[in-house]
Amino acid sequence: MKRRYFGTDGVRGPFGGPLINPTFARRLGAAAARFAKGTLASPDQAPVIIGRDTRASGLELEFAVAEGIRSQGFQVVSVGAAPTPVVSFAVRHYRAPFGVVITASHNPAADNGIKFFSGSGTKLKDAHEVEIERLLEEIDQTDLASISPALTVIPAVQLYNDSLAGVLPRRALQGWTVAVDCSNGAAVATTPLVLERLGAEVIRVGDQPDGRNINDGVGSQHPEVLADRVTHHRAKLGIAHDGDADRLVLVDEKGSVLDGDELLAIVARRALSKGELRKKTLVATVQSNLGLKVAIEGWGGELVQTSVGDRYVVEAMLEGGYSIGGESSGHLIFMDVSPSGDGLVAALKVIEAMIDSGEPLSELRKCLKRFPQVVRALKVAAKPSLESLPLLKQAVAAGETELKGEGRILLRYSGTEPRIRLLVEGPDMSRTVAVMDALEVVVRNELDVLED
């Protein structure tokens, strides 16, 4: 099911470009509403929920999408500038037919995007997005009468904060110092406030959004800023989000960065020990380090792997009845709390493991013994099918032979950027790098690789 507009996380691109502009947003909103009206809901239900991150273009796009949705007979209310997980929460809390988030996540401020949530608070399936694209072609801009863009703002952020403050016992973080990098994004309204309610002293970073500085030198893409604050203030840990706060990167008390695989290992080990990991199974993607599989199986559990994308992790969790899953990129899902990736929930669950064990993060992370891994991303002018490139397939086979069954090779195109991502894992770093170097040469010969 090839999609023309949707990537792995909604529709995304430069604001003012052919996709992300008010005209297209209005049509996309109408198409999504028409799809919902025909398959998921009826317009006489509760209003559709919409939210946005802190980008300057967010408000204009929010109004445009809302106009399109209203043209199909639905009412729309806004949660304002808020993390993506707040929209998922609000859809479930208010029993909305569906939800919309205006965000480009970790992308620069010049970009923006549109993604949708079902009435159960999960991201839409591929087949649903294919159908929305089909309906989009039926909708002409001239059919969409201009409707007043005024939106009622509902107190979903406060309700979300109230709910998550209950994940840990009252004042559980009394005496803790925690550094939080909000990436000048939507997390400013949630993570620092919830941690303070739990008793922590919060050192804020990236908490002055102005519409143009989201993800600019701060946040989950730049954890070195947070690491400096952690060591300077002797904090117990640092928490970094991306622009819409569905992602988490942690820094331990020594200033070292943890990735999503380490976080998954920490929470899965605790859950297994307490009998809370449903079916003793963790869900991750093919991008996760082989060490995660070895660790989980060593603790008596199993690892199920999916395609890259937190939506595919969620689908596998729902189908299999599993409770915890996530990606190495830092999208973690705790199904007993929320059916979507939530950076704050993930942070609280790791903190819960710290409290239970009495160990600092630098010790807890040692539960994962990583295989040597090399990851590279090359910008490409086009994305021809990798199956259509025989020399590249031969190079992968040669690399796998070199690894002698003690590693793996993964090539895939990014679903949100014009890039091909290369991953090689092996028994030692020198062999892993050698395989990667040889593979990159072939990729550059076979694809039109651009310099960043």
Short mmCIF file of C-alpha atoms in Angstrom, two decimals:
data_model
loop_
_atom_site.label_atom_id
_atom_site.label_comp_id
_atom_site.label_asym_id
_atom_site.label_seq_id
_atom_site.Cartn_x
_atom_site.Cartn_y
_atom_site.Cartn_z
CA MET A 1 0.00 0.00 0.00
CA LYS A 2 2.07 2.88 -1.27
CA ARG A 3 1.13 6.28 0.10
CA ARG A 4 1.68 9.48 -1.84
CA TYR A 5 1.59 12.01 1.00
CA PHE A 6 1.81 10.17 4.31
CA GLY A 7 5.17 9.01 5.65
CA THR A 8 5.90 6.98 8.77
CA ASP A 9 4.52 9.75 10.96
CA GLY A 10 1.91 11.74 9.10
CA VAL A 11 2.41 14.28 6.34
CA ARG A 12 5.46 16.45 6.78
CA GLY A 13 7.46 19.07 4.86
CA PRO A 14 8.50 22.72 4.66
CA PHE A 15 5.72 25.15 5.55
CA GLY A 16 4.56 26.93 2.40
CA GLY A 17 5.63 24.02 0.20
CA PRO A 18 3.37 21.85 -1.98
CA LEU A 19 2.12 19.77 0.97
CA ILE A 20 2.29 21.80 4.14
CA ASN A 21 0.25 24.89 3.38
CA PRO A 22 -3.23 26.08 4.45
CA THR A 23 -4.91 25.01 1.21
CA PHE A 24 -3.65 21.44 1.35
CA ALA A 25 -4.26 21.31 5.11
CA ARG A 26 -7.90 22.32 4.61
CA ARG A 27 -8.40 19.58 2.01
CA LEU A 28 -6.61 16.99 4.15
CA GLY A 29 -8.76 17.87 7.14
CA ALA A 30 -11.89 17.43 5.02
CA ALA A 31 -10.66 14.10 3.65
CA ALA A 32 -9.87 12.78 7.13
CA ALA A 33 -13.29 13.87 8.38
CA ARG A 34 -15.03 12.28 5.41
CA PHE A 35 -13.15 9.05 6.12
CA ALA A 36 -14.09 9.19 9.80
CA LYS A 37 -17.71 9.89 8.96
CA GLY A 38 -17.83 6.83 6.74
CA THR A 39 -15.90 4.35 8.86
CA LEU A 40 -15.07 5.43 12.38
CA ALA A 41 -17.62 7.91 13.63
CA SER A 42 -20.60 10.15 12.97
CA PRO A 43 -20.60 13.95 13.15
CA ASP A 44 -23.10 14.01 16.02
CA GLN A 45 -20.47 12.62 18.38
CA ALA A 46 -18.16 14.71 20.58
CA PRO A 47 -15.98 17.30 18.81
CA VAL A 48 -12.77 16.37 17.05
CA ILE A 49 -9.64 17.22 19.08
CA ILE A 50 -6.83 19.23 17.49
CA GLY A 51 -3.51 20.44 18.87
CA ARG A 52 -0.16 21.79 17.72
CA ASP A 53 3.43 22.25 18.80
CA THR A 54 5.09 25.65 19.19
CA ARG A 55 6.00 26.40 15.55
CA ALA A 56 4.98 29.80 14.23
CA SER A 57 3.09 28.15 11.37
CA GLY A 58 1.08 25.91 13.69
CA LEU A 59 -1.86 28.19 14.36
CA GLU A 60 -2.55 28.90 10.68
CA LEU A 61 -2.43 25.20 9.84
CA GLU A 62 -4.59 24.33 12.83
CA PHE A 63 -7.29 26.74 11.65
CA ALA A 64 -7.07 25.37 8.09
CA VAL A 65 -7.38 21.73 9.15
CA ALA A 66 -10.27 22.66 11.46
CA GLU A 67 -12.07 24.37 8.56
CA GLY A 68 -11.78 21.25 6.47
CA ILE A 69 -13.09 19.05 9.28
CA ARG A 70 -16.01 21.40 9.96
CA SER A 71 -16.95 21.35 6.29
CA GLN A 72 -17.90 17.69 6.77
CA GLY A 73 -20.24 18.41 9.66
CA PHE A 74 -17.96 17.86 12.66
CA GLN A 75 -17.28 20.27 15.50
CA VAL A 76 -13.65 20.91 16.47
CA VAL A 77 -12.01 21.96 19.74
CA SER A 78 -8.35 22.66 20.45
CA VAL A 79 -5.96 21.67 23.23
CA GLY A 80 -3.75 24.60 22.23
CA ALA A 81 0.04 24.26 22.05
CA ALA A 82 0.57 20.87 23.66
CA PRO A 83 2.54 17.64 23.28
CA THR A 84 1.29 15.06 20.81
CA PRO A 85 0.50 12.64 23.68
CA VAL A 86 -1.97 15.19 25.07
CA VAL A 87 -4.08 14.86 21.92
CA SER A 88 -4.06 11.07 22.24
CA PHE A 89 -5.09 11.47 25.89
CA ALA A 90 -7.80 14.03 25.08
CA VAL A 91 -9.32 11.91 22.31
CA ARG A 92 -9.82 9.09 24.80
CA HIS A 93 -10.87 11.32 27.71
CA TYR A 94 -13.49 13.26 25.73
CA ARG A 95 -14.50 10.27 23.56
CA ALA A 96 -13.71 12.23 20.40
CA PRO A 97 -14.18 10.60 16.99
CA PHE A 98 -10.57 11.34 16.08
CA GLY A 99 -7.69 13.72 16.76
CA VAL A 100 -5.21 15.82 14.79
CA VAL A 101 -1.75 17.13 15.68
CA ILE A 102 0.04 19.88 13.79
CA THR A 103 3.73 19.09 14.28
CA ALA A 104 6.94 18.13 12.51
CA SER A 105 8.34 16.52 15.65
CA HIS A 106 12.16 16.83 15.72
CA ASN A 107 12.39 18.67 12.37
CA PRO A 108 13.50 22.32 12.15
CA ALA A 109 11.06 25.17 12.76
CA ALA A 110 10.66 25.83 9.02
CA ASP A 111 8.96 22.45 8.64
CA ASN A 112 5.56 21.38 9.88
CA GLY A 113 3.29 18.39 9.56
CA ILE A 114 -0.14 16.88 10.15
CA LYS A 115 -0.88 13.53 11.77
CA PHE A 116 -4.05 11.86 12.92
CA PHE A 117 -5.21 9.73 15.83
CA SER A 118 -8.12 7.31 15.84
CA GLY A 119 -10.89 7.50 18.43
CA SER A 120 -8.94 5.02 20.57
CA GLY A 121 -5.93 7.35 20.74
CA THR A 122 -3.71 5.37 18.36
CA LYS A 123 -2.14 6.55 15.12
CA LEU A 124 -3.99 5.55 11.97
CA LYS A 125 -3.10 2.36 10.15
CA ASP A 126 -1.50 2.45 6.71
CA ALA A 127 -4.75 1.35 5.07
CA HIS A 128 -6.62 4.23 6.68
CA GLU A 129 -4.09 6.74 5.36
CA VAL A 130 -4.34 5.23 1.88
CA GLU A 131 -8.11 5.72 1.99
CA ILE A 132 -7.74 9.32 3.21
CA GLU A 133 -5.43 10.01 0.27
CA ARG A 134 -8.03 8.57 -2.09
CA LEU A 135 -10.74 10.78 -0.61
CA LEU A 136 -8.40 13.76 -0.80
CA GLU A 137 -8.42 13.55 -4.59
CA GLU A 138 -12.22 13.93 -4.54
CA ILE A 139 -12.14 17.17 -2.56
CA ASP A 140 -11.80 20.46 -4.38
CA GLN A 141 -10.78 23.57 -2.51
CA THR A 142 -13.72 25.46 -4.00
CA ASP A 143 -16.09 23.01 -2.27
CA LEU A 144 -14.85 24.09 1.15
CA ALA A 145 -16.68 27.18 2.27
CA SER A 146 -14.73 29.46 4.60
CA ILE A 147 -15.79 28.91 8.20
CA SER A 148 -14.83 31.03 11.18
CA PRO A 149 -11.50 29.67 12.46
CA ALA A 150 -12.26 30.50 16.10
CA LEU A 151 -11.64 27.40 18.22
CA THR A 152 -12.62 26.71 21.81
CA VAL A 153 -9.58 25.67 23.85
CA ILE A 154 -10.28 22.84 26.28
CA PRO A 155 -8.28 22.16 29.51
CA ALA A 156 -6.80 18.89 28.27
CA VAL A 157 -3.23 19.80 29.26
CA GLN A 158 -4.22 20.26 32.90
CA LEU A 159 -6.16 16.98 32.88
CA TYR A 160 -3.17 15.21 31.31
CA ASN A 161 -0.80 16.63 33.92
CA ASP A 162 -3.16 15.59 36.70
CA SER A 163 -3.28 12.07 35.30
CA LEU A 164 0.46 11.63 34.88
CA ALA A 165 1.26 13.07 38.29
CA GLY A 166 -0.45 9.92 39.57
CA VAL A 167 1.96 7.53 37.84
CA LEU A 168 4.33 7.85 40.82
CA PRO A 169 3.47 8.19 44.52
CA ARG A 170 2.85 11.69 45.84
CA ARG A 171 6.11 13.65 46.41
CA ALA A 172 8.08 10.63 45.15
CA LEU A 173 10.81 12.94 43.82
CA GLN A 174 11.28 15.01 46.94
CA GLY A 175 14.99 15.87 47.15
CA TRP A 176 15.65 15.04 43.49
CA THR A 177 17.19 17.49 41.04
CA VAL A 178 16.17 16.78 37.45
CA ALA A 179 17.26 18.70 34.34
CA VAL A 180 14.62 18.93 31.61
CA ASP A 181 15.18 20.07 28.01
CA CYS A 182 11.85 20.92 26.38
CA SER A 183 13.43 21.64 22.97
CA ASN A 184 11.61 24.99 22.96
CA GLY A 185 8.61 22.86 22.12
CA ALA A 186 5.34 21.62 23.50
CA ALA A 187 6.78 19.92 26.59
CA VAL A 188 7.07 23.27 28.36
CA ALA A 189 3.42 22.82 29.37
CA THR A 190 3.82 19.35 30.85
CA THR A 191 7.07 17.66 31.88
CA PRO A 192 8.59 20.34 34.17
CA LEU A 193 5.24 20.95 35.87
CA VAL A 194 4.53 17.27 36.54
CA LEU A 195 8.02 16.69 37.94
CA GLU A 196 7.68 19.70 40.23
CA ARG A 197 4.33 18.40 41.48
CA LEU A 198 6.14 15.17 42.37
CA GLY A 199 8.61 17.15 44.47
CA ALA A 200 11.60 17.52 42.14
CA GLU A 201 13.71 20.62 41.68
CA VAL A 202 13.66 21.14 37.91
CA ILE A 203 16.51 22.73 35.98
CA ARG A 204 14.95 23.98 32.74
CA VAL A 205 16.58 24.01 29.31
CA GLY A 206 14.93 24.95 26.02
CA ASP A 207 11.86 26.34 27.77
CA GLN A 208 11.47 29.64 25.90
CA PRO A 209 9.63 28.84 22.66
CA ASP A 210 9.17 31.78 20.30
CA GLY A 211 7.80 29.96 17.26
CA ARG A 212 11.15 29.93 15.49
CA ASN A 213 13.52 28.18 17.91
CA ILE A 214 11.92 24.75 18.31
CA ASN A 215 14.62 22.03 18.18
CA ASP A 216 17.23 24.71 17.47
CA GLY A 217 20.38 23.46 19.19
CA VAL A 218 18.39 21.92 22.03
CA GLY A 219 16.19 18.90 22.73
CA SER A 220 16.56 15.21 21.99
CA GLN A 221 18.69 15.92 18.90
CA HIS A 222 21.23 17.87 20.97
CA PRO A 223 21.57 16.06 24.34
CA GLU A 224 25.01 17.54 24.96
CA VAL A 225 23.32 20.74 26.17
CA LEU A 226 21.33 18.78 28.74
CA ALA A 227 24.35 16.70 29.76
CA ASP A 228 26.22 19.87 30.69
CA ARG A 229 23.36 21.02 32.93
CA VAL A 230 23.08 17.61 34.58
CA THR A 231 26.71 17.51 35.64
CA HIS A 232 26.82 21.20 36.57
CA HIS A 233 23.80 20.94 38.87
CA ARG A 234 24.59 17.38 40.03
CA ALA A 235 21.16 16.25 38.92
CA LYS A 236 20.02 12.64 39.25
CA LEU A 237 19.19 12.58 35.56
CA GLY A 238 18.34 14.69 32.54
CA ILE A 239 15.22 14.41 30.38
CA ALA A 240 15.20 15.64 26.77
CA HIS A 241 12.20 15.71 24.45
CA ASP A 242 11.72 16.49 20.79
CA GLY A 243 9.44 19.30 19.64
CA ASP A 244 6.17 17.45 20.24
CA ALA A 245 7.37 15.48 23.29
CA ASP A 246 6.46 11.99 22.15
CA ARG A 247 10.14 11.06 22.24
CA LEU A 248 12.56 10.68 25.15
CA VAL A 249 16.32 10.84 25.51
CA LEU A 250 17.80 10.46 29.01
CA VAL A 251 21.15 11.55 30.41
CA ASP A 252 22.53 9.78 33.48
CA GLU A 253 24.03 11.54 36.49
CA LYS A 254 27.49 11.37 34.90
CA GLY A 255 26.35 13.20 31.77
CA SER A 256 26.23 10.15 29.48
CA VAL A 257 23.35 9.80 27.01
CA LEU A 258 21.06 6.73 26.97
CA ASP A 259 19.16 5.68 23.88
CA GLY A 260 15.79 4.01 23.56
CA ASP A 261 17.18 0.47 23.65
CA GLU A 262 18.73 1.09 27.05
CA LEU A 263 15.49 2.59 28.34
CA LEU A 264 13.53 -0.40 27.05
CA ALA A 265 15.94 -2.78 28.75
CA ILE A 266 15.64 -0.94 32.07
CA VAL A 267 11.84 -0.87 32.15
CA ALA A 268 11.46 -4.39 30.74
CA ARG A 269 13.77 -5.90 33.35
CA ARG A 270 11.80 -4.24 36.15
CA ALA A 271 8.47 -5.28 34.64
CA LEU A 272 9.63 -8.88 34.21
CA SER A 273 10.83 -9.06 37.80
CA LYS A 274 7.45 -7.85 39.06
CA GLY A 275 5.34 -9.91 36.69
CA GLU A 276 4.10 -6.77 34.93
CA LEU A 277 5.42 -7.47 31.42
CA ARG A 278 2.37 -8.97 29.78
CA LYS A 279 3.09 -12.39 28.21
CA LYS A 280 6.75 -11.78 29.20
CA THR A 281 7.17 -10.08 25.84
CA LEU A 282 8.71 -6.75 24.85
CA VAL A 283 8.01 -5.18 21.45
CA ALA A 284 10.72 -3.25 19.60
CA THR A 285 11.66 -2.55 15.97
CA VAL A 286 14.23 -4.09 13.66
CA GLN A 287 16.37 -1.03 14.39
CA SER A 288 16.99 -2.12 17.99
CA ASN A 289 20.41 -3.43 18.97
CA LEU A 290 20.84 -7.21 19.04
CA GLY A 291 21.90 -6.86 22.65
CA LEU A 292 18.29 -6.07 23.58
CA LYS A 293 17.10 -9.45 22.30
CA VAL A 294 19.92 -11.24 24.13
CA ALA A 295 19.11 -9.40 27.37
CA ILE A 296 15.36 -10.02 27.27
CA GLU A 297 15.79 -13.70 26.52
CA GLY A 298 18.39 -13.96 29.28
CA TRP A 299 15.81 -12.67 31.76
CA GLY A 300 13.28 -15.25 30.63
CA GLY A 301 11.32 -13.03 28.26
CA GLU A 302 10.82 -12.70 24.52
CA LEU A 303 11.34 -9.89 22.01
CA VAL A 304 8.92 -9.24 19.15
CA GLN A 305 10.27 -6.93 16.41
CA THR A 306 8.36 -4.80 13.92
CA SER A 307 9.05 -2.41 11.08
CA VAL A 308 10.48 0.97 12.09
CA GLY A 309 7.84 3.37 13.39
CA ASP A 310 6.10 3.59 16.75
CA ARG A 311 2.73 3.03 15.06
CA TYR A 312 3.86 -0.46 14.01
CA VAL A 313 5.03 -1.15 17.55
CA VAL A 314 1.59 -0.14 18.83
CA GLU A 315 -0.17 -2.32 16.24
CA ALA A 316 1.88 -5.34 17.31
CA MET A 317 1.20 -4.59 20.98
CA LEU A 318 -2.54 -4.39 20.42
CA GLU A 319 -2.64 -7.51 18.26
CA GLY A 320 -0.53 -9.54 20.70
CA GLY A 321 -1.86 -8.13 23.94
CA TYR A 322 1.56 -6.82 25.03
CA SER A 323 2.13 -4.04 27.56
CA ILE A 324 5.50 -2.40 26.79
CA GLY A 325 7.20 -1.53 23.53
CA GLY A 326 9.24 1.12 21.80
CA GLU A 327 11.98 2.23 19.45
CA SER A 328 15.68 2.90 19.81
CA SER A 329 14.86 6.49 18.80
CA GLY A 330 13.16 7.02 22.16
CA HIS A 331 9.48 6.45 21.38
CA LEU A 332 8.28 4.22 24.23
CA ILE A 333 4.74 2.93 24.72
CA PHE A 334 3.24 1.75 27.99
CA MET A 335 -0.13 0.38 26.99
CA ASP A 336 -1.51 0.40 30.54
CA VAL A 337 -1.07 4.20 30.56
CA SER A 338 -1.37 5.29 26.92
CA PRO A 339 -1.65 3.65 23.48
CA SER A 340 0.82 6.08 21.90
CA GLY A 341 4.43 7.13 22.34
CA ASP A 342 4.76 9.50 25.29
CA GLY A 343 8.08 10.99 26.40
CA LEU A 344 6.84 11.99 29.84
CA VAL A 345 5.28 8.61 30.61
CA ALA A 346 8.52 6.93 29.53
CA ALA A 347 10.58 9.21 31.79
CA LEU A 348 8.34 8.47 34.77
CA LYS A 349 8.59 4.73 34.16
CA VAL A 350 12.40 4.84 34.08
CA ILE A 351 12.38 6.95 37.25
CA GLU A 352 10.11 4.31 38.79
CA ALA A 353 12.79 1.70 38.05
CA MET A 354 15.42 3.95 39.65
CA ILE A 355 13.30 4.33 42.80
CA ASP A 356 12.55 0.60 43.04
CA SER A 357 16.16 -0.47 42.59
CA GLY A 358 17.80 2.35 44.53
CA GLU A 359 20.42 2.47 41.79
CA PRO A 360 21.50 5.50 39.75
CA LEU A 361 20.84 5.53 36.04
CA SER A 362 24.53 4.91 35.28
CA GLU A 363 24.23 1.51 36.99
CA LEU A 364 20.79 0.57 35.68
CA ARG A 365 21.90 1.04 32.07
CA LYS A 366 24.51 -1.69 32.46
CA CYS A 367 21.75 -4.29 32.15
CA LEU A 368 22.07 -3.93 28.36
CA LYS A 369 25.24 -5.24 26.74
CA ARG A 370 25.21 -3.71 23.30
CA PHE A 371 26.61 -5.30 20.18
CA PRO A 372 29.01 -2.97 18.34
CA GLN A 373 26.81 -0.95 15.99
CA VAL A 374 27.49 1.56 13.23
CA VAL A 375 24.64 3.69 11.88
CA ARG A 376 24.84 6.15 8.98
CA ALA A 377 22.26 8.21 7.10
CA LEU A 378 22.87 9.47 3.57
CA LYS A 379 20.78 12.11 1.83
CA VAL A 380 19.39 10.89 -1.50
CA ALA A 381 17.74 12.59 -4.46
CA ALA A 382 15.35 9.68 -5.06
CA LYS A 383 14.25 6.44 -3.42
CA PRO A 384 14.26 3.60 -5.95
CA SER A 385 13.26 0.19 -4.61
CA LEU A 386 16.25 -1.40 -2.90
CA GLU A 387 15.12 -4.72 -4.37
CA SER A 388 15.77 -3.26 -7.84
CA LEU A 389 19.48 -2.72 -7.13
CA PRO A 390 21.28 -6.08 -7.60
CA LEU A 391 24.75 -4.74 -6.80
CA LEU A 392 23.47 -3.42 -3.50
CA LYS A 393 21.89 -6.78 -2.70
CA GLN A 394 25.22 -8.46 -3.47
CA ALA A 395 27.01 -6.02 -1.15
CA VAL A 396 24.61 -6.83 1.68
CA ALA A 397 25.13 -10.56 1.13
CA ALA A 398 28.91 -10.08 1.15
CA GLY A 399 28.70 -8.12 4.37
CA GLU A 400 26.58 -10.78 6.02
CA THR A 401 29.14 -13.39 4.99
CA GLU A 402 31.88 -11.29 6.57
CA LEU A 403 29.91 -11.08 9.83
CA LYS A 404 29.66 -14.91 9.89
CA GLY A 405 26.24 -15.00 11.51
CA GLU A 406 27.39 -12.83 14.42
CA GLY A 407 25.68 -9.63 13.37
CA ARG A 408 23.24 -8.13 10.89
CA ILE A 409 22.80 -5.48 8.20
CA LEU A 410 19.74 -3.27 7.79
CA LEU A 411 19.07 -0.79 4.98
CA ARG A 412 15.91 1.27 4.78
CA TYR A 413 14.69 4.62 3.54
CA SER A 414 13.58 7.17 6.11
CA GLY A 415 9.83 7.65 6.15
CA THR A 416 10.10 11.34 7.03
CA GLU A 417 13.28 12.55 5.27
CA PRO A 418 15.00 12.07 1.88
CA ARG A 419 17.58 9.68 3.36
CA ILE A 420 18.68 6.09 3.31
CA ARG A 421 19.63 4.68 6.70
CA LEU A 422 22.35 2.05 7.03
CA LEU A 423 22.86 -0.10 10.12
CA VAL A 424 25.54 -2.73 10.70
CA GLU A 425 26.03 -4.74 13.90
CA GLY A 426 28.84 -7.20 14.47
CA PRO A 427 30.94 -9.04 17.04
CA ASP A 428 33.64 -6.36 17.17
CA MET A 429 33.86 -2.73 16.13
CA SER A 430 36.68 -3.08 13.59
CA ARG A 431 34.81 -5.70 11.56
CA THR A 432 31.55 -3.77 11.87
CA VAL A 433 33.13 -0.55 10.58
CA ALA A 434 34.82 -2.39 7.71
CA VAL A 435 31.52 -3.91 6.59
CA MET A 436 29.80 -0.52 6.85
CA ASP A 437 32.53 1.25 4.86
CA ALA A 438 32.28 -1.29 2.05
CA LEU A 439 28.50 -1.07 2.05
CA GLU A 440 28.51 2.74 1.92
CA VAL A 441 30.73 2.72 -1.17
CA VAL A 442 28.17 0.60 -3.04
CA VAL A 443 25.25 2.71 -1.80
CA ARG A 444 26.96 5.85 -3.10
CA ASN A 445 27.58 4.19 -6.47
CA GLU A 446 24.04 2.86 -6.81
CA LEU A 447 22.05 5.83 -5.50
CA ASP A 448 22.14 9.55 -6.21
CA VAL A 449 23.62 10.57 -2.85
CA LEU A 450 23.62 14.28 -2.02
CA GLU A 451 25.94 16.10 0.33
CA ASP A 452 24.29 17.73 3.36
#
